[in-house]
mmCIF file of C-alpha atoms in Angstrom:
data_model
loop_
_atom_site.group_PDB
_atom_site.id
_atom_site.type_symbol
_atom_site.label_atom_id
_atom_site.label_comp_id
_atom_site.label_asym_id
_atom_site.label_seq_id
_atom_site.Cartn_x
_atom_site.Cartn_y
_atom_site.Cartn_z
ATOM 1 C CA MET A 399 6.816 -229.604 -15.847
ATOM 2 C CA GLU A 400 7.703 -229.789 -19.815
ATOM 3 C CA THR A 401 6.408 -231.140 -22.715
ATOM 4 C CA VAL A 402 9.608 -231.458 -24.525
ATOM 5 C CA SER A 403 7.921 -234.128 -27.031
ATOM 6 C CA GLU A 404 5.462 -237.325 -27.288
ATOM 7 C CA ASN A 405 5.991 -240.111 -29.693
ATOM 8 C CA ALA A 406 3.606 -242.931 -30.117
ATOM 9 C CA CYS A 407 5.419 -246.311 -29.019
ATOM 10 C CA PHE A 408 3.917 -250.149 -28.413
ATOM 11 C CA GLY A 409 0.994 -248.445 -28.654
ATOM 12 C CA GLY A 410 1.901 -247.014 -25.834
ATOM 13 C CA VAL A 411 3.218 -243.134 -25.183
ATOM 14 C CA GLN A 412 7.094 -242.869 -25.476
ATOM 15 C CA GLY A 413 7.710 -238.514 -23.194
ATOM 16 C CA VAL A 414 10.833 -236.261 -22.412
ATOM 17 C CA TYR A 415 10.097 -234.345 -19.632
ATOM 18 C CA THR A 416 11.771 -231.092 -18.428
ATOM 19 C CA HIS A 417 10.677 -229.833 -15.129
ATOM 20 C CA LYS A 418 12.945 -227.860 -12.633
ATOM 21 C CA SER A 419 14.944 -229.552 -9.745
ATOM 22 C CA GLU A 420 15.010 -227.718 -5.756
ATOM 23 C CA ALA A 421 17.460 -231.568 -5.329
ATOM 24 C CA CYS A 422 19.740 -230.230 -8.517
ATOM 25 C CA SER A 423 19.029 -226.627 -8.678
ATOM 26 C CA CYS A 424 18.126 -226.611 -12.328
ATOM 27 C CA ASP A 425 16.382 -228.259 -14.937
ATOM 28 C CA MET A 426 16.094 -231.339 -15.402
ATOM 29 C CA THR A 427 15.159 -233.260 -18.140
ATOM 30 C CA PHE A 428 13.490 -237.054 -18.168
ATOM 31 C CA GLY A 429 12.365 -239.912 -21.072
ATOM 32 C CA LEU A 430 9.409 -242.316 -19.250
ATOM 33 C CA PHE A 431 7.503 -244.802 -21.685
ATOM 34 C CA LEU A 432 3.952 -245.334 -20.227
ATOM 35 C CA PRO A 433 2.065 -248.911 -22.110
ATOM 36 C CA ALA A 434 -0.887 -249.096 -23.047
ATOM 37 C CA GLU A 435 -2.802 -250.046 -19.888
ATOM 38 C CA ALA A 436 -1.513 -247.066 -18.227
ATOM 39 C CA LYS A 437 -5.209 -244.830 -19.957
ATOM 40 C CA ASP A 438 -7.437 -247.510 -17.306
ATOM 41 C CA GLY A 439 -4.724 -246.584 -14.315
ATOM 42 C CA PRO A 440 -1.362 -246.588 -12.766
ATOM 43 C CA VAL A 441 0.931 -249.105 -14.055
ATOM 44 C CA PRO A 442 4.103 -250.310 -12.162
ATOM 45 C CA VAL A 443 7.216 -248.602 -13.399
ATOM 46 C CA LEU A 444 11.190 -249.400 -13.870
ATOM 47 C CA TRP A 445 13.697 -246.893 -13.316
ATOM 48 C CA TYR A 446 16.875 -247.458 -16.460
ATOM 49 C CA LEU A 447 19.721 -245.595 -15.047
ATOM 50 C CA SER A 448 22.138 -244.638 -17.406
ATOM 51 C CA GLY A 449 26.325 -245.014 -17.643
ATOM 52 C CA LEU A 450 29.315 -241.973 -18.248
ATOM 53 C CA THR A 451 28.385 -238.957 -20.897
ATOM 54 C CA CYS A 452 24.731 -240.049 -21.340
ATOM 55 C CA THR A 453 21.736 -238.734 -21.258
ATOM 56 C CA HIS A 454 17.685 -239.878 -21.115
ATOM 57 C CA GLU A 455 17.821 -240.485 -24.685
ATOM 58 C CA ASN A 456 20.802 -243.093 -24.993
ATOM 59 C CA ALA A 457 18.212 -246.146 -22.735
ATOM 60 C CA MET A 458 15.259 -244.703 -24.565
ATOM 61 C CA THR A 459 16.919 -244.850 -27.962
ATOM 62 C CA LYS A 460 19.291 -247.966 -27.951
ATOM 63 C CA ALA A 461 18.476 -250.129 -24.553
ATOM 64 C CA ALA A 462 14.715 -251.585 -27.166
ATOM 65 C CA ALA A 463 12.729 -251.333 -23.883
ATOM 66 C CA GLN A 464 9.203 -249.864 -25.001
ATOM 67 C CA GLY A 465 9.060 -253.180 -27.004
ATOM 68 C CA TRP A 466 8.915 -255.214 -24.157
ATOM 69 C CA ALA A 467 7.728 -253.393 -20.668
ATOM 70 C CA ALA A 468 5.035 -253.100 -24.073
ATOM 71 C CA GLU A 469 4.305 -256.870 -23.749
ATOM 72 C CA GLN A 470 4.198 -256.002 -19.659
ATOM 73 C CA GLY A 471 2.557 -253.676 -19.393
ATOM 74 C CA ILE A 472 5.362 -251.891 -17.509
ATOM 75 C CA ALA A 473 6.811 -248.208 -17.266
ATOM 76 C CA LEU A 474 10.063 -247.067 -18.356
ATOM 77 C CA CYS A 475 11.367 -244.280 -16.268
ATOM 78 C CA PHE A 476 14.557 -242.800 -18.245
ATOM 79 C CA PRO A 477 16.644 -240.056 -16.062
ATOM 80 C CA ASP A 478 19.192 -237.688 -17.355
ATOM 81 C CA THR A 479 23.584 -238.644 -15.435
ATOM 82 C CA SER A 480 23.899 -235.484 -13.927
ATOM 83 C CA PRO A 481 22.580 -231.794 -13.531
ATOM 84 C CA ARG A 482 23.150 -229.296 -16.270
ATOM 85 C CA GLY A 483 22.932 -226.200 -18.488
ATOM 86 C CA GLU A 484 25.028 -222.319 -17.312
ATOM 87 C CA GLY A 485 26.881 -222.558 -13.983
ATOM 88 C CA VAL A 486 26.504 -225.500 -12.842
ATOM 89 C CA ALA A 487 30.605 -227.331 -12.469
ATOM 90 C CA ASN A 488 31.302 -229.574 -14.950
ATOM 91 C CA ASP A 489 35.822 -230.741 -15.957
ATOM 92 C CA GLU A 490 37.080 -232.100 -19.275
ATOM 93 C CA ALA A 491 37.234 -235.302 -18.097
ATOM 94 C CA TYR A 492 33.900 -237.812 -19.750
ATOM 95 C CA ASP A 493 34.059 -240.069 -16.033
ATOM 96 C CA LEU A 494 33.301 -235.949 -14.131
ATOM 97 C CA GLY A 495 30.744 -233.561 -14.208
ATOM 98 C CA GLN A 496 28.140 -233.046 -16.185
ATOM 99 C CA GLY A 497 27.380 -236.832 -17.038
ATOM 100 C CA ALA A 498 28.692 -238.996 -14.303
ATOM 101 C CA GLY A 499 26.787 -237.282 -11.799
ATOM 102 C CA PHE A 500 27.561 -241.295 -10.257
ATOM 103 C CA TYR A 501 24.177 -241.423 -8.252
ATOM 104 C CA VAL A 502 25.937 -239.306 -4.958
ATOM 105 C CA ASN A 503 24.845 -236.693 -3.436
ATOM 106 C CA ALA A 504 28.240 -234.524 -3.177
ATOM 107 C CA THR A 505 29.191 -233.226 -0.357
ATOM 108 C CA GLN A 506 32.993 -230.867 -2.094
ATOM 109 C CA ASP A 507 33.045 -227.560 -4.320
ATOM 110 C CA PRO A 508 32.643 -226.858 -6.688
ATOM 111 C CA TRP A 509 29.985 -229.494 -6.620
ATOM 112 C CA LYS A 510 28.286 -229.770 -4.005
ATOM 113 C CA PRO A 511 25.387 -227.195 -5.486
ATOM 114 C CA HIS A 512 24.296 -228.368 -8.552
ATOM 115 C CA PHE A 513 25.392 -232.728 -8.139
ATOM 116 C CA ARG A 514 23.002 -234.229 -5.624
ATOM 117 C CA MET A 515 21.920 -237.103 -8.222
ATOM 118 C CA TRP A 516 21.434 -239.235 -5.053
ATOM 119 C CA ASP A 517 18.162 -237.160 -4.057
ATOM 120 C CA TYR A 518 16.814 -236.693 -6.961
ATOM 121 C CA ILE A 519 16.466 -240.635 -8.064
ATOM 122 C CA ALA A 520 15.404 -241.940 -5.086
ATOM 123 C CA ASP A 521 13.322 -238.573 -3.916
ATOM 124 C CA GLU A 522 12.935 -235.796 -5.789
ATOM 125 C CA LEU A 523 11.451 -238.223 -9.533
ATOM 126 C CA PRO A 524 9.782 -239.982 -8.255
ATOM 127 C CA ARG A 525 7.014 -237.820 -6.747
ATOM 128 C CA VAL A 526 7.078 -235.998 -10.131
ATOM 129 C CA LEU A 527 6.404 -239.073 -11.353
ATOM 130 C CA THR A 528 2.946 -239.633 -9.046
ATOM 131 C CA ALA A 529 1.737 -236.856 -9.616
ATOM 132 C CA ASN A 530 1.720 -236.335 -12.454
ATOM 133 C CA PHE A 531 1.322 -239.935 -14.391
ATOM 134 C CA ALA A 532 -0.248 -242.752 -13.885
ATOM 135 C CA ILE A 533 2.566 -244.702 -11.960
ATOM 136 C CA ASP A 534 1.975 -246.766 -9.453
ATOM 137 C CA GLU A 535 4.289 -246.174 -6.620
ATOM 138 C CA ASP A 536 3.684 -248.889 -4.750
ATOM 139 C CA ARG A 537 5.095 -251.142 -7.958
ATOM 140 C CA GLN A 538 9.656 -249.885 -8.666
ATOM 141 C CA ALA A 539 11.837 -252.130 -10.201
ATOM 142 C CA ILE A 540 15.122 -250.298 -10.110
ATOM 143 C CA THR A 541 18.114 -251.425 -12.959
ATOM 144 C CA GLY A 542 20.483 -249.692 -15.251
ATOM 145 C CA HIS A 543 23.965 -249.527 -16.006
ATOM 146 C CA SER A 544 27.888 -248.724 -16.212
ATOM 147 C CA MET A 545 27.278 -246.478 -13.495
ATOM 148 C CA GLY A 546 23.541 -246.931 -13.811
ATOM 149 C CA GLY A 547 24.388 -250.562 -12.356
ATOM 150 C CA HIS A 548 25.894 -249.108 -9.796
ATOM 151 C CA GLY A 549 23.237 -246.769 -8.949
ATOM 152 C CA ALA A 550 20.672 -249.031 -9.520
ATOM 153 C CA LEU A 551 22.629 -252.002 -7.133
ATOM 154 C CA THR A 552 23.361 -249.329 -4.308
ATOM 155 C CA LEU A 553 19.818 -247.574 -3.947
ATOM 156 C CA ALA A 554 18.092 -250.581 -3.781
ATOM 157 C CA MET A 555 20.632 -252.319 -0.887
ATOM 158 C CA SER A 556 19.907 -248.457 0.490
ATOM 159 C CA LEU A 557 16.049 -247.805 0.288
ATOM 160 C CA PRO A 558 14.755 -250.765 1.729
ATOM 161 C CA GLY A 559 10.995 -251.849 0.752
ATOM 162 C CA ARG A 560 11.172 -250.077 -2.392
ATOM 163 C CA TYR A 561 12.178 -251.686 -4.673
ATOM 164 C CA THR A 562 10.604 -255.119 -5.566
ATOM 165 C CA SER A 563 13.620 -255.856 -7.683
ATOM 166 C CA VAL A 564 17.587 -255.580 -8.906
ATOM 167 C CA SER A 565 18.702 -255.494 -12.438
ATOM 168 C CA ALA A 566 22.191 -254.773 -13.566
ATOM 169 C CA PHE A 567 23.930 -254.286 -17.235
ATOM 170 C CA SER A 568 27.935 -253.938 -16.511
ATOM 171 C CA PRO A 569 27.808 -252.625 -13.238
ATOM 172 C CA ILE A 570 30.998 -250.697 -11.199
ATOM 173 C CA SER A 571 30.560 -253.462 -8.738
ATOM 174 C CA ASN A 572 33.197 -252.399 -6.464
ATOM 175 C CA PRO A 573 34.275 -248.235 -6.671
ATOM 176 C CA THR A 574 36.270 -248.081 -3.354
ATOM 177 C CA ALA A 575 38.599 -249.848 -5.658
ATOM 178 C CA SER A 576 38.640 -249.010 -9.225
ATOM 179 C CA ASP A 577 39.787 -245.986 -10.673
ATOM 180 C CA TRP A 578 35.674 -245.451 -12.021
ATOM 181 C CA GLY A 579 34.671 -245.051 -8.270
ATOM 182 C CA ARG A 580 37.623 -243.338 -6.283
ATOM 183 C CA LYS A 581 39.066 -240.838 -8.783
ATOM 184 C CA GLN A 582 34.894 -239.735 -8.897
ATOM 185 C CA PHE A 583 34.552 -240.131 -4.491
ATOM 186 C CA SER A 584 36.827 -237.726 -4.011
ATOM 187 C CA ALA A 585 35.781 -235.719 -6.461
ATOM 188 C CA TYR A 586 31.769 -235.260 -4.869
ATOM 189 C CA LEU A 587 32.776 -237.101 -1.770
ATOM 190 C CA GLY A 588 36.042 -235.460 0.260
ATOM 191 C CA ASP A 589 39.202 -237.824 0.838
ATOM 192 C CA ASN A 590 37.619 -239.726 4.057
ATOM 193 C CA GLU A 591 36.908 -242.710 2.281
ATOM 194 C CA SER A 592 34.757 -244.485 5.500
ATOM 195 C CA GLN A 593 32.543 -241.234 3.243
ATOM 196 C CA TRP A 594 32.045 -243.846 0.114
ATOM 197 C CA ALA A 595 31.870 -247.474 1.114
ATOM 198 C CA ALA A 596 27.660 -246.272 1.617
ATOM 199 C CA HIS A 597 27.845 -245.607 -3.122
ATOM 200 C CA ASP A 598 29.818 -249.850 -3.222
ATOM 201 C CA ALA A 599 27.613 -252.541 -3.895
ATOM 202 C CA SER A 600 30.142 -254.843 -3.668
ATOM 203 C CA ILE A 601 30.264 -253.666 0.689
ATOM 204 C CA LEU A 602 26.552 -252.777 0.463
ATOM 205 C CA MET A 603 26.132 -256.559 -0.947
ATOM 206 C CA ARG A 604 28.678 -257.339 2.383
ATOM 207 C CA GLU A 605 26.920 -255.858 5.327
ATOM 208 C CA ARG A 606 23.171 -255.028 3.299
ATOM 209 C CA GLY A 607 22.115 -257.525 1.276
ATOM 210 C CA PHE A 608 18.835 -256.849 -1.344
ATOM 211 C CA ASP A 609 15.517 -258.483 0.206
ATOM 212 C CA GLY A 610 14.911 -259.327 -3.251
ATOM 213 C CA PRO A 611 15.421 -260.942 -6.822
ATOM 214 C CA VAL A 612 18.986 -259.573 -8.221
ATOM 215 C CA LEU A 613 20.214 -260.367 -11.988
ATOM 216 C CA VAL A 614 23.328 -258.038 -13.428
ATOM 217 C CA ASP A 615 24.959 -259.767 -16.215
ATOM 218 C CA THR A 616 28.646 -258.209 -17.492
ATOM 219 C CA GLY A 617 29.782 -259.099 -21.280
ATOM 220 C CA THR A 618 33.596 -261.388 -21.588
ATOM 221 C CA GLN A 619 34.547 -259.052 -23.531
ATOM 222 C CA ASP A 620 33.766 -256.152 -21.649
ATOM 223 C CA GLN A 621 36.351 -253.623 -22.412
ATOM 224 C CA PHE A 622 36.504 -252.071 -18.637
ATOM 225 C CA ILE A 623 36.186 -255.263 -17.024
ATOM 226 C CA ASP A 624 39.012 -254.699 -14.641
ATOM 227 C CA LEU A 625 37.076 -250.955 -13.586
ATOM 228 C CA LEU A 626 33.817 -252.312 -13.326
ATOM 229 C CA ARG A 627 35.440 -255.547 -11.156
ATOM 230 C CA PRO A 628 32.314 -258.006 -11.271
ATOM 231 C CA GLU A 629 34.117 -260.701 -9.510
ATOM 232 C CA ALA A 630 34.285 -258.484 -5.772
ATOM 233 C CA LEU A 631 30.400 -258.500 -6.255
ATOM 234 C CA ALA A 632 30.227 -262.186 -7.238
ATOM 235 C CA ALA A 633 32.255 -262.701 -3.752
ATOM 236 C CA ALA A 634 29.373 -260.475 -2.126
ATOM 237 C CA CYS A 635 26.978 -262.111 -3.313
ATOM 238 C CA ALA A 636 27.838 -265.706 -2.256
ATOM 239 C CA GLU A 637 29.593 -264.221 1.347
ATOM 240 C CA LYS A 638 26.166 -262.537 1.819
ATOM 241 C CA ARG A 639 24.285 -265.883 0.526
ATOM 242 C CA GLN A 640 22.044 -263.467 -1.264
ATOM 243 C CA GLN A 641 19.782 -264.606 -3.819
ATOM 244 C CA ALA A 642 21.641 -263.550 -6.099
ATOM 245 C CA THR A 643 21.901 -264.330 -10.510
ATOM 246 C CA LEU A 644 24.988 -263.034 -11.457
ATOM 247 C CA ARG A 645 25.838 -263.813 -15.686
ATOM 248 C CA MET A 646 28.901 -263.784 -18.019
ATOM 249 C CA GLN A 647 27.969 -263.224 -21.323
ATOM 250 C CA PRO A 648 30.042 -264.337 -23.800
ATOM 251 C CA GLY A 649 31.770 -262.317 -26.288
ATOM 252 C CA TYR A 650 29.831 -258.929 -25.467
ATOM 253 C CA ASP A 651 31.127 -256.175 -25.207
ATOM 254 C CA HIS A 652 30.377 -252.435 -22.346
ATOM 255 C CA SER A 653 27.571 -251.346 -25.881
ATOM 256 C CA TYR A 654 24.066 -251.237 -26.173
ATOM 257 C CA PHE A 655 24.856 -253.957 -28.535
ATOM 258 C CA PHE A 656 24.628 -255.717 -25.287
ATOM 259 C CA VAL A 657 22.347 -254.215 -23.732
ATOM 260 C CA SER A 658 19.931 -254.501 -25.672
ATOM 261 C CA SER A 659 20.555 -257.952 -25.780
ATOM 262 C CA PHE A 660 19.066 -259.255 -22.486
ATOM 263 C CA MET A 661 16.750 -256.596 -22.290
ATOM 264 C CA GLU A 662 14.125 -259.460 -22.544
ATOM 265 C CA ASP A 663 15.817 -260.960 -20.055
ATOM 266 C CA HIS A 664 15.795 -258.537 -17.326
ATOM 267 C CA ILE A 665 12.693 -256.871 -18.366
ATOM 268 C CA SER A 666 10.464 -260.310 -17.903
ATOM 269 C CA PHE A 667 12.803 -260.887 -14.661
ATOM 270 C CA HIS A 668 11.508 -257.097 -13.161
ATOM 271 C CA ALA A 669 7.902 -258.025 -13.919
ATOM 272 C CA GLU A 670 7.553 -261.377 -12.628
ATOM 273 C CA ALA A 671 8.818 -259.534 -9.380
ATOM 274 C CA LEU A 672 6.238 -256.472 -9.648
ATOM 275 C CA TYR A 673 3.177 -258.535 -10.881
ATOM 276 C CA ALA A 674 3.700 -261.470 -8.198
ATOM 277 C CA GLY A 675 0.958 -261.614 -4.657
#
């Protein structure tokens, strides 16, 4: 692992690091904010998964998260959204290829050699964090925006016991029924739609649910709301009788102005779960 940068930030350190990823077969970059408490021992971590076209940097610089995390003594991890570099498959469309990993393990060419973001987020990067930083592997929570909200919800419901809590900003809630999902799942996973269900938050909610609190915010003026399908997740939560707070925020769109407006709520929500008991 190599240090790209480290900056003092709200009494802690905001770092950027690169490492050779076995899962993605390329170099990967991530951001990590460590609060001041990490100097004295392991701290809980909140994972933030970003959306389409983003890198590790977008939320790190735009989400206004570090100050609230510092108040709660929580680390923040900002992974990249896909593998990158020479030899890594890409597409001219913004919603496929580099910047659009969709947090799945691709099984189809030309994507399968590198696009294994599920394994990277679920297994490899957590090992890197706990081996190199003061991170408490027993206290983890997860959130994300748009494609990252999709990833946060599907990971949380598929890895029982891993995360104390899950939240999302404008998540792609029902990708098997949306052009933000069907296109990418077909490319990455093939045409057998039975393989797609494991990566659909609404289907997983109906079938499994989440053993913990859930918070989801979506803006009523989100320009992509028809692709996000928040109504499908709401129906699944009701059917499952899931403990969940699903909010439609009047006037807000899909941007980081929206995310930053409600970041304090989300970090406080996760802090309550991470420090419970």
